Each structure stands twice: as structure tokens, then as C-alpha cells.
Amino acid sequence: MKRTIPILITAVVGGLLIAAYFVPAPFLASADRLIPDFFNIIAAFAFVLGGGNLLRVHLTKISRRDHEWIYSVVTVAGFLVMLFAGLLKLGTGEGGAFHWTYDLADGRLLYDALYQSVFTPCQATMFSLLAFFVASASYRAFRAKTPEATVLLIAAFVILIGRTFVGGWLTAWIPEPFSEYLHIPNLSAWIMSFPNLAGQRTIQMGIALGIISNSLRLILGIERSHLGGGD
Amino acid sequence: MDWSTVQLWVGALLTLMIFSFLYKDNPFYKFAEHLFVGVSAAYWMVQGFWQQIVPNLLAKLAPGSFENIIEAARGQQPELVYIIPLILGLILLTRLIPSIAWFSRWSMAFIIGYTAGSNLPRYLVSDFIKQVEKTLALPLVATHADNWLQWIMYSVSNLVVFGGVICGLVYFYFSKEHTGAFGRASRAGIWVLMVAFGASFGYTVMARISLLIGRLEFLGSWIRSFT
């Protein structure tokens, strides 16, 4: 019950989708149409699960007055305000009434206002913060200790300055037709289009083989670690 | 003070709070971080509800009740087959109740089955067969060019891709010892991979810096709003 049924579900769902790809049967075509729909719906329930779990963790922290529990109040408050604003489609204008038919990206909704003023700035700033950490990481990475590290350094350096004004300015003196390849912005584009393509393609093929073999292991029930422990 | 000014101020203050982490971890950063976690969890939950659960589940099970919200539901017949994802979705929530949490494995099994079943043919075709095909179909000697330099560069570029992929694959082949000619090819493969990693690194740095510039411009527009 706890392990056999999940293994069967994985095998049937995965097997149907693979069969639908290779066999043009009407039954398989409808399975191929319905299963992705079902997946999207279950994935939406996973967001509910995530929200429920977040509430459980933070409410427990608040009730126990754990270390820095006050920040959990901020999380729960932010979660509940955004949740009710979105689920009830509360408006910022017209008396803050319900607007069931409004699109979620409608500027009149409190949900969209919170998205624009809280979610977007926080997300963009969190990611932009990484620019500073990447800078310190590049200080460590950009040490030409071995020939391989030197190749990495040169490629990264050419790509970086190839997309700035300096790249074009430094090599503006190179005459035609050599500038077509040695002008740093062009050299940067060449690295992206050819040596980088070769490396990315190699990695892509390796990943594809890994995914194919792992998918087969899951469908055939050989790989069971996702089921966890217990019976 | 109008609503857009409030939004600008909230966004700017949160941006400054997050940037304050560059000095050291502090209560302002923690406040913004925890608020972001709560708001983003609710954001995705609401998106899932209005983009999936309402139009693709509830409106298909009871189209009459949702025809005022979802136009596509008007005049449709109930599709009872959608009870399956409803049950599996509800089963997934049993994860929150420890005594029956094992039930959620059924829904997880569906998710994993879908992912494995859809990924296998997709990756086989687009990321393996097509890539082999594109590599082998490259002309090693350019067939057309405007001048001698272009002809050399076209041929060299194609050779770099063809040889690079072969050498890269040799590096990942672990069933034979990397010595002699095989070892040299493997070493060339490392170089190709290093160029790819360097290019990806350079690209990531540029993307992050452009995001940073975007945030600084936003702060600039906030400061200009004082005048």
C-alpha cells in the first residue's frame, strides 16, 4: 500500500506518456492531453502544501517564542495579507471591493500592488546582491594557477569585456577583415557561438543521457529513494 | 500621498533593507527577508489557485458555477475525469498530517511518473539525437565564403565545434583509462569545458550586474521623487 501503489502509479503514468509519444492511438492521445493537465493541477496543490507548511513552521516558532520569533510574525503577516488580497481579489480602488473577474495583473488589485511594491523589489534586489558575491568569487576563481584555470579566466574575461564599451574601444584599431574576428565584441560572440557551443553541447548530451537513464529507473521501479523510508 | 508614491517608498525601503546585508546581517535585512518569504509563498499559492485550480479544475468539474468568472466554462458539460487530480491534490495535502503523511506518496508518484515519462522522449530527441545530428551534419570544410579569411574561420569554427564535442565526450567516458591519444583528447575536452564554464560565468556576472544597475536606477528614481 505505502510503496507498491506509488511504484505502480509512477510506472503507469510514465509508461502511458512514453507510449503516447511513439504510438498514435486515440486512447494514448487523450492520456497525453489529460496527464499534463492533471500534473499542473496537482502542482498547484503543492503550492498550497508549501503555504500550509510555511504557516505550520512559523506558527510553531511563534507559539514557542523561539529565537527571533518576531520575524516569523512578519512572515505570517506578509503571507496572510498577500494570500487574502489574492484569493479574494481585493481592489485598491472603488472601496476595496471584491472583483472576481479581474485579472491578477490588474493594477487595481491590492495583490498586484503588493506584487509590484514588495515581491518584485525584494526578488530583484536579492538576485542583484549576488553581483557582489560573484565579484568576490571571481577574485578567487580568476587566478591562473593551472592551464585549465587560465582558459576559464580568458574566456570569462573576453565575454565580460566583450559586452562593455571598453571591449570595443580597446580593439577599435584592428583593421578589416581581421576585426571581424579579433575585435573583442566579435571575439566574444565567436566564443559564445563555437567553443562554448561545443562545451554546452557535451554537457547537454551528458545530462540528457542521465535524465533518460534515471527516468527509466523510476518508471521501472528500480529507483525508489523518493518514496523515503518505511513500508 | 497617492498610491503609486506609497508603492515607490515601500519598494525603495525594502531595496535598501536588503542592500544593508552588504554591511552585515542586521534586523532590517531579516525583516525584508522574512517578509519576502511570506509574500512569495502566498504569491505562488494565489497564482496556482487562480491560474490552475479555478479554470482547469473547478470550472471543469462544475462549469455552471464558474461561468461568471471563467468565460470558457460557459455552456460546457462537467468533465468528471478531473476528479482524479482533485483527489490526488487533496491527498498531497495529507503531508501536513504526520499520521497519514504516507498517503502523499501517491500524488508524488504521479508527479514523478509525469516528469519521468515526459522527460524521457523530450530529452532523447532534443538534447541527444538532435545534438548528435547537428554535430555530425557540420561541414568540416566551409563550402562558401566571401574571402579567404572567412573561409578559414568558417572551417576552423566548425572544426572547433565538432572536435570540441568529441573531446568533451571523451573526457566523460570513464570506462577506458585516459592515457595516450585518448588522454590527450580528454585533456582537450577539459579545455573546451573550461571555455564553456568561463563563458557561463561571464554571462552570469553580466546578468547580475545588470540587475544591480536596475535596482540602483530604481533607487535613483525614488531619490528624484523627493524634488
Tab-separated table of C-alpha atoms in Angstrom:
chain	number	residue	atom	x	y	z
A	1	MET	CA	0.000	0.000	0.000
A	2	LYS	CA	2.692	2.506	1.002
A	3	ARG	CA	5.255	1.514	-1.627
A	4	THR	CA	3.592	-0.762	-4.206
A	5	ILE	CA	0.805	1.647	-5.222
A	6	PRO	CA	3.167	4.647	-5.700
A	7	ILE	CA	5.505	2.479	-7.797
A	8	LEU	CA	2.513	1.350	-9.895
A	9	ILE	CA	1.261	4.936	-10.342
A	10	THR	CA	4.717	6.082	-11.499
A	11	ALA	CA	5.013	3.143	-13.909
A	12	VAL	CA	1.526	3.615	-15.407
A	13	VAL	CA	1.743	7.425	-15.780
A	14	GLY	CA	5.310	7.373	-17.125
A	15	GLY	CA	4.616	4.352	-19.348
A	16	LEU	CA	1.480	5.969	-20.843
A	17	LEU	CA	3.351	9.180	-21.704
A	18	ILE	CA	6.222	7.294	-23.364
A	19	ALA	CA	3.773	5.061	-25.261
A	20	ALA	CA	1.788	8.151	-26.346
A	21	TYR	CA	4.940	9.604	-27.874
A	22	PHE	CA	5.640	6.556	-30.017
A	23	VAL	CA	2.176	5.042	-30.639
A	24	PRO	CA	-0.508	7.116	-32.414
A	25	ALA	CA	-3.556	5.596	-30.654
A	26	PRO	CA	-6.638	7.735	-29.698
A	27	PHE	CA	-6.643	6.394	-26.123
A	28	LEU	CA	-2.988	7.344	-25.678
A	29	ALA	CA	-3.572	10.750	-27.284
A	30	SER	CA	-6.236	11.588	-24.691
A	31	ALA	CA	-3.913	10.339	-21.912
A	32	ASP	CA	-1.209	12.594	-23.355
A	33	ARG	CA	-3.643	15.546	-23.181
A	34	LEU	CA	-5.043	14.826	-19.694
A	35	ILE	CA	-1.916	13.802	-17.757
A	36	PRO	CA	-0.115	17.183	-18.176
A	37	ASP	CA	-3.368	18.921	-17.099
A	38	PHE	CA	-3.566	16.683	-14.032
A	39	PHE	CA	0.084	17.376	-13.273
A	40	ASN	CA	-0.442	21.157	-13.410
A	41	ILE	CA	-3.410	20.890	-11.040
A	42	ILE	CA	-1.509	18.703	-8.562
A	43	ALA	CA	1.446	21.122	-8.788
A	44	ALA	CA	-0.965	23.937	-7.819
A	45	PHE	CA	-1.945	21.886	-4.745
A	46	ALA	CA	1.787	21.607	-3.998
A	47	PHE	CA	1.848	25.409	-3.640
A	48	VAL	CA	-0.994	25.074	-1.102
A	49	LEU	CA	1.076	22.434	0.687
A	50	GLY	CA	4.057	24.802	0.676
A	51	GLY	CA	1.948	27.617	2.138
A	52	GLY	CA	0.477	25.279	4.777
A	53	ASN	CA	3.924	24.064	5.726
A	54	LEU	CA	5.243	27.623	5.986
A	55	LEU	CA	2.358	28.534	8.308
A	56	ARG	CA	2.906	25.425	10.434
A	57	VAL	CA	6.638	26.069	10.866
A	58	HIS	CA	6.289	29.759	11.682
A	59	LEU	CA	3.207	29.463	13.908
A	60	THR	CA	5.044	26.789	15.914
A	61	LYS	CA	8.019	29.154	16.222
A	62	ILE	CA	5.741	31.977	17.396
A	63	SER	CA	3.845	29.839	19.905
A	64	ARG	CA	7.113	28.539	21.415
A	65	ARG	CA	8.648	32.043	21.442
A	66	ASP	CA	11.699	30.540	19.730
A	67	HIS	CA	14.847	32.528	18.903
A	68	GLU	CA	13.944	35.509	16.633
A	69	TRP	CA	10.265	34.524	16.622
A	70	ILE	CA	9.296	38.131	15.925
A	71	TYR	CA	10.464	37.703	12.311
A	72	SER	CA	8.098	34.747	11.972
A	73	VAL	CA	5.280	37.204	12.736
A	74	VAL	CA	6.480	39.258	9.730
A	75	THR	CA	6.457	36.149	7.518
A	76	VAL	CA	2.981	35.061	8.636
A	77	ALA	CA	1.572	38.597	8.308
A	78	GLY	CA	3.057	39.030	4.809
A	79	PHE	CA	1.758	35.607	3.813
A	80	LEU	CA	-1.793	36.176	5.079
A	81	VAL	CA	-2.149	39.704	3.659
A	82	MET	CA	-0.901	38.616	0.202
A	83	LEU	CA	-2.991	35.426	0.334
A	84	PHE	CA	-6.305	37.102	1.157
A	85	ALA	CA	-5.624	40.021	-1.193
A	86	GLY	CA	-5.054	37.499	-3.991
A	87	LEU	CA	-7.685	34.880	-3.221
A	88	LEU	CA	-10.435	37.466	-2.699
A	89	LYS	CA	-9.100	39.760	-5.452
A	90	LEU	CA	-9.406	42.784	-3.198
A	91	GLY	CA	-9.227	46.118	-5.015
A	92	THR	CA	-7.219	49.183	-4.105
A	93	GLY	CA	-9.803	51.475	-5.665
A	94	GLU	CA	-13.591	51.511	-5.635
A	95	GLY	CA	-13.845	50.938	-1.880
A	96	GLY	CA	-11.596	47.877	-1.828
A	97	ALA	CA	-14.394	45.639	-3.061
A	98	PHE	CA	-14.184	42.069	-4.425
A	99	HIS	CA	-13.557	41.828	-8.177
A	100	TRP	CA	-13.771	38.148	-9.117
A	101	THR	CA	-13.372	38.805	-12.809
A	102	TYR	CA	-10.265	40.990	-12.582
A	103	ASP	CA	-7.056	39.603	-13.979
A	104	LEU	CA	-4.362	39.051	-11.314
A	105	ALA	CA	-2.048	41.513	-13.097
A	106	ASP	CA	-4.689	44.248	-12.943
A	107	GLY	CA	-3.197	47.374	-11.353
A	108	ARG	CA	-6.427	47.997	-9.415
A	109	LEU	CA	-5.902	44.888	-7.286
A	110	LEU	CA	-4.145	45.024	-3.921
A	111	TYR	CA	-2.487	41.733	-4.912
A	112	ASP	CA	-0.826	43.376	-7.926
A	113	ALA	CA	0.147	46.418	-5.839
A	114	LEU	CA	1.849	44.130	-3.292
A	115	TYR	CA	3.484	42.199	-6.109
A	116	GLN	CA	4.901	45.406	-7.618
A	117	SER	CA	5.982	47.028	-4.357
A	118	VAL	CA	7.130	44.055	-2.248
A	119	PHE	CA	7.684	40.903	-4.319
A	120	THR	CA	9.427	42.438	-7.358
A	121	PRO	CA	11.871	44.769	-5.497
A	122	CYS	CA	12.785	42.062	-2.968
A	123	GLN	CA	13.364	39.429	-5.642
A	124	ALA	CA	15.391	41.719	-7.931
A	125	THR	CA	17.480	43.061	-5.032
A	126	MET	CA	18.163	39.561	-3.646
A	127	PHE	CA	19.470	38.487	-7.060
A	128	SER	CA	21.396	41.716	-7.611
A	129	LEU	CA	23.041	41.176	-4.217
A	130	LEU	CA	24.665	38.145	-5.814
A	131	ALA	CA	26.660	40.511	-8.064
A	132	PHE	CA	28.804	41.363	-5.027
A	133	PHE	CA	29.288	37.732	-4.037
A	134	VAL	CA	30.050	36.771	-7.638
A	135	ALA	CA	32.661	39.544	-7.661
A	136	SER	CA	34.377	38.061	-4.610
A	137	ALA	CA	34.056	34.555	-6.086
A	138	SER	CA	35.651	35.732	-9.327
A	139	TYR	CA	38.576	37.159	-7.362
A	140	ARG	CA	39.254	33.608	-6.130
A	141	ALA	CA	38.433	31.918	-9.450
A	142	PHE	CA	40.474	34.309	-11.588
A	143	ARG	CA	43.835	33.003	-10.506
A	144	ALA	CA	45.711	31.432	-13.371
A	145	LYS	CA	47.243	28.614	-11.327
A	146	THR	CA	46.839	25.904	-13.979
A	147	PRO	CA	46.458	25.990	-17.797
A	148	GLU	CA	42.770	24.967	-17.425
A	149	ALA	CA	42.111	27.809	-14.975
A	150	THR	CA	43.827	30.191	-17.413
A	151	VAL	CA	41.489	29.089	-20.220
A	152	LEU	CA	38.481	29.694	-17.944
A	153	LEU	CA	39.868	33.111	-16.980
A	154	ILE	CA	40.483	34.191	-20.582
A	155	ALA	CA	37.040	33.031	-21.754
A	156	ALA	CA	35.249	34.773	-18.881
A	157	PHE	CA	37.337	37.942	-19.328
A	158	VAL	CA	36.646	38.164	-23.075
A	159	ILE	CA	32.901	37.568	-22.532
A	160	LEU	CA	32.806	40.183	-19.787
A	161	ILE	CA	34.621	42.990	-21.569
A	162	GLY	CA	33.100	41.981	-24.938
A	163	ARG	CA	29.762	43.217	-23.643
A	164	THR	CA	31.010	46.561	-22.414
A	165	PHE	CA	32.182	49.766	-24.080
A	166	VAL	CA	35.799	49.004	-23.104
A	167	GLY	CA	35.888	45.850	-25.219
A	168	GLY	CA	35.081	47.726	-28.415
A	169	TRP	CA	37.324	50.668	-27.544
A	170	LEU	CA	40.420	48.526	-26.780
A	171	THR	CA	40.425	46.785	-30.157
A	172	ALA	CA	38.968	49.520	-32.373
A	173	TRP	CA	42.380	49.851	-34.109
A	174	ILE	CA	42.307	46.330	-35.650
A	175	PRO	CA	41.901	46.679	-39.448
A	176	GLU	CA	39.419	44.890	-41.699
A	177	PRO	CA	38.981	41.941	-42.349
A	178	PHE	CA	40.741	40.847	-39.119
A	179	SER	CA	38.483	42.997	-36.936
A	180	GLU	CA	35.596	40.727	-37.952
A	181	TYR	CA	37.084	38.099	-35.621
A	182	LEU	CA	39.624	39.846	-33.362
A	183	HIS	CA	37.564	42.884	-32.356
A	184	ILE	CA	36.708	41.894	-28.738
A	185	PRO	CA	32.880	42.102	-29.070
A	186	ASN	CA	33.148	39.866	-32.187
A	187	LEU	CA	35.610	37.531	-30.455
A	188	SER	CA	33.202	37.310	-27.522
A	189	ALA	CA	30.353	36.417	-29.912
A	190	TRP	CA	32.603	33.799	-31.586
A	191	ILE	CA	33.466	32.188	-28.227
A	192	MET	CA	29.759	32.037	-27.358
A	193	SER	CA	28.824	30.562	-30.749
A	194	PHE	CA	31.552	27.935	-31.202
A	195	PRO	CA	33.833	26.758	-28.345
A	196	ASN	CA	31.098	27.492	-25.794
A	197	LEU	CA	28.562	25.692	-28.003
A	198	ALA	CA	30.819	22.616	-28.106
A	199	GLY	CA	31.166	22.572	-24.306
A	200	GLN	CA	27.469	23.228	-23.681
A	201	ARG	CA	26.502	20.544	-26.199
A	202	THR	CA	28.734	17.999	-24.473
A	203	ILE	CA	27.177	18.824	-21.106
A	204	GLN	CA	23.682	18.825	-22.637
A	205	MET	CA	24.200	15.346	-24.105
A	206	GLY	CA	25.558	14.063	-20.792
A	207	ILE	CA	22.589	15.499	-18.893
A	208	ALA	CA	20.177	14.009	-21.462
A	209	LEU	CA	21.697	10.543	-21.027
A	210	GLY	CA	21.481	10.929	-17.240
A	211	ILE	CA	17.836	12.005	-17.372
A	212	ILE	CA	16.915	9.194	-19.766
A	213	SER	CA	18.514	6.520	-17.616
A	214	ASN	CA	17.078	7.960	-14.395
A	215	SER	CA	13.601	8.244	-15.935
A	216	LEU	CA	13.785	4.591	-16.961
A	217	ARG	CA	14.903	3.596	-13.468
A	218	LEU	CA	11.951	5.497	-11.955
A	219	ILE	CA	9.371	4.079	-14.354
A	220	LEU	CA	10.659	0.516	-13.938
A	221	GLY	CA	10.632	0.912	-10.153
A	222	ILE	CA	14.390	0.378	-9.747
A	223	GLU	CA	14.897	3.846	-8.284
A	224	ARG	CA	12.772	4.161	-5.101
A	225	SER	CA	14.649	6.641	-2.949
A	226	HIS	CA	11.949	9.312	-3.498
A	227	LEU	CA	9.495	7.141	-1.554
A	228	GLY	CA	11.525	7.585	1.621
A	229	GLY	CA	11.801	5.039	4.398
A	230	GLY	CA	9.087	2.830	5.934
A	231	ASP	CA	6.956	0.151	4.304
B	1	MET	CA	0.166	60.912	-0.972
B	2	ASP	CA	-1.122	58.790	-3.859
B	3	TRP	CA	-0.921	55.007	-4.131
B	4	SER	CA	1.977	54.911	-6.606
B	5	THR	CA	4.106	57.032	-4.217
B	6	VAL	CA	3.398	54.562	-1.391
B	7	GLN	CA	4.447	51.692	-3.682
B	8	LEU	CA	7.644	53.547	-4.649
B	9	TRP	CA	8.538	54.175	-0.995
B	10	VAL	CA	7.818	50.592	0.086
B	11	GLY	CA	9.890	49.223	-2.810
B	12	ALA	CA	12.788	51.618	-2.147
B	13	LEU	CA	12.883	50.956	1.608
B	14	LEU	CA	12.818	47.183	1.063
B	15	THR	CA	15.615	47.527	-1.510
B	16	LEU	CA	17.745	49.475	0.994
B	17	MET	CA	16.957	46.978	3.753
B	18	ILE	CA	18.219	44.097	1.572
B	19	PHE	CA	21.315	46.002	0.465
B	20	SER	CA	22.106	46.636	4.139
B	21	PHE	CA	23.212	42.966	4.261
B	22	LEU	CA	26.373	44.047	2.418
B	23	TYR	CA	27.481	45.670	5.678
B	24	LYS	CA	26.450	42.724	7.870
B	25	ASP	CA	23.405	40.691	8.871
B	26	ASN	CA	21.011	43.054	10.669
B	27	PRO	CA	17.351	43.347	11.767
B	28	PHE	CA	16.368	45.408	8.687
B	29	TYR	CA	17.646	42.709	6.340
B	30	LYS	CA	15.961	39.985	8.387
B	31	PHE	CA	12.673	41.898	8.274
B	32	ALA	CA	12.806	42.239	4.463
B	33	GLU	CA	13.936	38.632	4.040
B	34	HIS	CA	11.113	37.209	6.172
B	35	LEU	CA	8.534	39.449	4.513
B	36	PHE	CA	9.749	38.269	1.095
B	37	VAL	CA	9.440	34.616	2.125
B	38	GLY	CA	5.848	35.074	3.312
B	39	VAL	CA	4.754	37.197	0.367
B	40	SER	CA	6.344	34.929	-2.254
B	41	ALA	CA	4.786	31.773	-0.745
B	42	ALA	CA	1.365	33.454	-0.913
B	43	TYR	CA	2.101	34.800	-4.396
B	44	TRP	CA	2.685	31.310	-5.814
B	45	MET	CA	-0.289	29.910	-3.900
B	46	VAL	CA	-2.608	32.554	-5.354
B	47	GLN	CA	-1.169	32.042	-8.835
B	48	GLY	CA	-1.759	28.290	-8.539
B	49	PHE	CA	-5.317	28.865	-7.321
B	50	TRP	CA	-6.430	31.365	-9.980
B	51	GLN	CA	-4.380	30.019	-12.900
B	52	GLN	CA	-4.848	26.288	-12.347
B	53	ILE	CA	-7.323	25.224	-9.662
B	54	VAL	CA	-10.162	27.558	-10.700
B	55	PRO	CA	-10.018	27.375	-14.537
B	56	ASN	CA	-8.610	23.867	-15.031
B	57	LEU	CA	-10.196	22.018	-12.114
B	58	LEU	CA	-13.244	23.682	-10.551
B	59	ALA	CA	-14.542	25.163	-13.823
B	60	LYS	CA	-14.266	21.743	-15.472
B	61	LEU	CA	-15.980	19.885	-12.621
B	62	ALA	CA	-18.770	22.455	-12.204
B	63	PRO	CA	-18.745	24.772	-15.232
B	64	GLY	CA	-22.144	26.311	-14.366
B	65	SER	CA	-20.866	27.700	-11.075
B	66	PHE	CA	-17.867	29.406	-12.657
B	67	GLU	CA	-19.209	30.765	-15.936
B	68	ASN	CA	-19.305	34.285	-14.483
B	69	ILE	CA	-15.566	34.151	-13.745
B	70	ILE	CA	-14.234	31.863	-16.492
B	71	GLU	CA	-15.659	32.644	-19.903
B	72	ALA	CA	-14.507	29.326	-21.389
B	73	ALA	CA	-16.711	27.460	-18.870
B	74	ARG	CA	-19.902	28.912	-20.379
B	75	GLY	CA	-22.139	26.199	-21.866
B	76	GLN	CA	-19.639	23.403	-21.074
B	77	GLN	CA	-20.523	19.978	-19.665
B	78	PRO	CA	-18.823	18.771	-16.438
B	79	GLU	CA	-15.712	16.656	-17.093
B	80	LEU	CA	-15.792	14.151	-14.238
B	81	VAL	CA	-12.382	12.736	-15.112
B	82	TYR	CA	-10.959	15.811	-13.345
B	83	ILE	CA	-11.972	14.227	-10.024
B	84	ILE	CA	-8.672	12.296	-10.313
B	85	PRO	CA	-6.386	15.373	-9.934
B	86	LEU	CA	-8.736	16.749	-7.251
B	87	ILE	CA	-8.315	13.562	-5.194
B	88	LEU	CA	-4.564	13.402	-5.842
B	89	GLY	CA	-4.221	17.100	-4.957
B	90	LEU	CA	-6.102	16.640	-1.679
B	91	ILE	CA	-4.054	13.511	-0.942
B	92	LEU	CA	-0.900	15.592	-1.381
B	93	LEU	CA	-2.071	17.812	1.498
B	94	THR	CA	-2.047	14.804	3.863
B	95	ARG	CA	1.672	15.540	4.119
B	96	LEU	CA	0.665	18.131	6.734
B	97	ILE	CA	-0.840	15.386	8.956
B	98	PRO	CA	2.037	13.153	10.155
B	99	SER	CA	-0.118	10.058	10.913
B	100	ILE	CA	-1.326	9.778	7.298
B	101	ALA	CA	1.505	11.618	5.566
B	102	TRP	CA	2.469	8.457	3.643
B	103	PHE	CA	-0.669	8.924	1.518
B	104	SER	CA	1.003	11.892	-0.185
B	105	ARG	CA	3.391	9.421	-1.849
B	106	TRP	CA	0.588	8.599	-4.301
B	107	SER	CA	0.470	12.181	-5.552
B	108	MET	CA	4.255	12.410	-5.536
B	109	ALA	CA	4.333	9.195	-7.564
B	110	PHE	CA	2.060	10.811	-10.156
B	111	ILE	CA	4.289	13.912	-10.308
B	112	ILE	CA	7.416	11.753	-10.669
B	113	GLY	CA	5.764	9.485	-13.241
B	114	TYR	CA	4.743	12.516	-15.307
B	115	THR	CA	8.201	14.083	-15.054
B	116	ALA	CA	9.977	10.844	-15.987
B	117	GLY	CA	7.528	9.963	-18.788
B	118	SER	CA	7.566	13.402	-20.391
B	119	ASN	CA	11.308	13.998	-19.939
B	120	LEU	CA	12.469	10.707	-21.437
B	121	PRO	CA	11.298	11.237	-25.053
B	122	ARG	CA	11.849	15.009	-24.911
B	123	TYR	CA	15.470	14.818	-23.775
B	124	LEU	CA	16.140	11.819	-26.001
B	125	VAL	CA	15.068	13.758	-29.082
B	126	SER	CA	16.009	17.388	-28.419
B	127	ASP	CA	19.059	17.082	-26.183
B	128	PHE	CA	20.612	13.915	-27.521
B	129	ILE	CA	19.593	12.813	-31.035
B	130	LYS	CA	19.241	16.385	-32.391
B	131	GLN	CA	22.574	17.405	-30.868
B	132	VAL	CA	24.369	14.381	-32.340
B	133	GLU	CA	22.705	15.126	-35.676
B	134	LYS	CA	23.708	18.823	-35.621
B	135	THR	CA	27.310	17.944	-34.691
B	136	LEU	CA	27.712	15.291	-37.362
B	137	ALA	CA	26.000	17.392	-40.044
B	138	LEU	CA	28.589	20.189	-39.754
B	139	PRO	CA	30.732	20.605	-42.914
B	140	LEU	CA	34.339	20.408	-41.700
B	141	VAL	CA	35.479	22.454	-44.688
B	142	ALA	CA	33.412	25.545	-45.429
B	143	THR	CA	31.554	25.309	-48.751
B	144	HIS	CA	31.030	29.046	-49.259
B	145	ALA	CA	32.817	32.214	-48.066
B	146	ASP	CA	33.342	35.798	-49.245
B	147	ASN	CA	37.131	35.825	-48.729
B	148	TRP	CA	40.000	33.566	-47.690
B	149	LEU	CA	39.926	34.649	-44.026
B	150	GLN	CA	36.210	33.959	-43.768
B	151	TRP	CA	36.754	30.547	-45.373
B	152	ILE	CA	39.453	29.692	-42.811
B	153	MET	CA	37.344	30.950	-39.906
B	154	TYR	CA	34.208	29.084	-41.032
B	155	SER	CA	36.195	25.848	-41.339
B	156	VAL	CA	38.041	26.377	-38.041
B	157	SER	CA	34.789	27.229	-36.236
B	158	ASN	CA	33.108	24.049	-37.479
B	159	LEU	CA	36.188	22.018	-36.543
B	160	VAL	CA	36.150	23.570	-33.061
B	161	VAL	CA	32.517	22.505	-32.559
B	162	PHE	CA	32.980	19.006	-33.990
B	163	GLY	CA	36.318	18.326	-32.283
B	164	GLY	CA	35.160	20.037	-29.071
B	165	VAL	CA	32.091	17.842	-28.732
B	166	ILE	CA	34.069	14.648	-29.459
B	167	CYS	CA	36.846	15.591	-26.987
B	168	GLY	CA	34.297	16.665	-24.368
B	169	LEU	CA	32.529	13.321	-24.670
B	170	VAL	CA	35.887	11.517	-24.426
B	171	TYR	CA	36.506	13.325	-21.122
B	172	PHE	CA	33.187	11.995	-19.783
B	173	TYR	CA	33.959	8.436	-20.896
B	174	PHE	CA	35.281	6.712	-17.808
B	175	SER	CA	35.363	3.085	-18.993
B	176	LYS	CA	38.819	3.490	-20.528
B	177	GLU	CA	41.945	4.873	-18.913
B	178	HIS	CA	42.742	8.420	-20.062
B	179	THR	CA	46.247	7.777	-21.428
B	180	GLY	CA	47.983	8.261	-24.805
B	181	ALA	CA	45.902	9.752	-27.640
B	182	PHE	CA	42.723	9.138	-25.621
B	183	GLY	CA	44.217	11.069	-22.711
B	184	ARG	CA	45.213	13.977	-24.967
B	185	ALA	CA	41.687	14.128	-26.398
B	186	SER	CA	40.321	14.044	-22.866
B	187	ARG	CA	42.597	16.938	-21.893
B	188	ALA	CA	41.405	18.928	-24.910
B	189	GLY	CA	37.861	18.118	-23.715
B	190	ILE	CA	38.653	19.731	-20.360
B	191	TRP	CA	39.775	22.880	-22.176
B	192	VAL	CA	36.542	23.009	-24.153
B	193	LEU	CA	34.544	22.575	-20.951
B	194	MET	CA	36.616	25.305	-19.273
B	195	VAL	CA	35.774	27.718	-22.101
B	196	ALA	CA	32.070	26.839	-21.638
B	197	PHE	CA	32.291	27.347	-17.867
B	198	GLY	CA	34.177	30.624	-18.340
B	199	ALA	CA	31.570	31.871	-20.816
B	200	SER	CA	28.712	30.861	-18.493
B	201	PHE	CA	30.472	32.567	-15.590
B	202	GLY	CA	30.989	35.765	-17.589
B	203	TYR	CA	27.367	35.723	-18.663
B	204	THR	CA	26.118	35.198	-15.100
B	205	VAL	CA	28.252	38.078	-13.822
B	206	MET	CA	26.885	40.373	-16.539
B	207	ALA	CA	23.282	39.341	-15.734
B	208	ARG	CA	23.742	40.043	-12.023
B	209	ILE	CA	25.420	43.387	-12.702
B	210	SER	CA	22.590	44.461	-14.999
B	211	LEU	CA	20.125	43.555	-12.214
B	212	LEU	CA	22.181	45.635	-9.800
B	213	ILE	CA	22.147	48.579	-12.215
B	214	GLY	CA	18.353	48.173	-12.458
B	215	ARG	CA	17.998	48.403	-8.673
B	216	LEU	CA	20.299	51.433	-8.490
B	217	GLU	CA	18.244	53.129	-11.212
B	218	PHE	CA	15.107	52.374	-9.186
B	219	LEU	CA	16.686	53.973	-6.113
B	220	GLY	CA	17.646	56.921	-8.314
B	221	SER	CA	14.010	57.375	-9.396
B	222	TRP	CA	12.986	57.221	-5.731
B	223	ILE	CA	15.510	59.939	-4.795
B	224	ARG	CA	14.372	62.103	-7.738
B	225	SER	CA	10.785	61.829	-6.430
B	226	PHE	CA	11.830	63.943	-3.392
B	227	THR	CA	12.162	67.032	-5.577
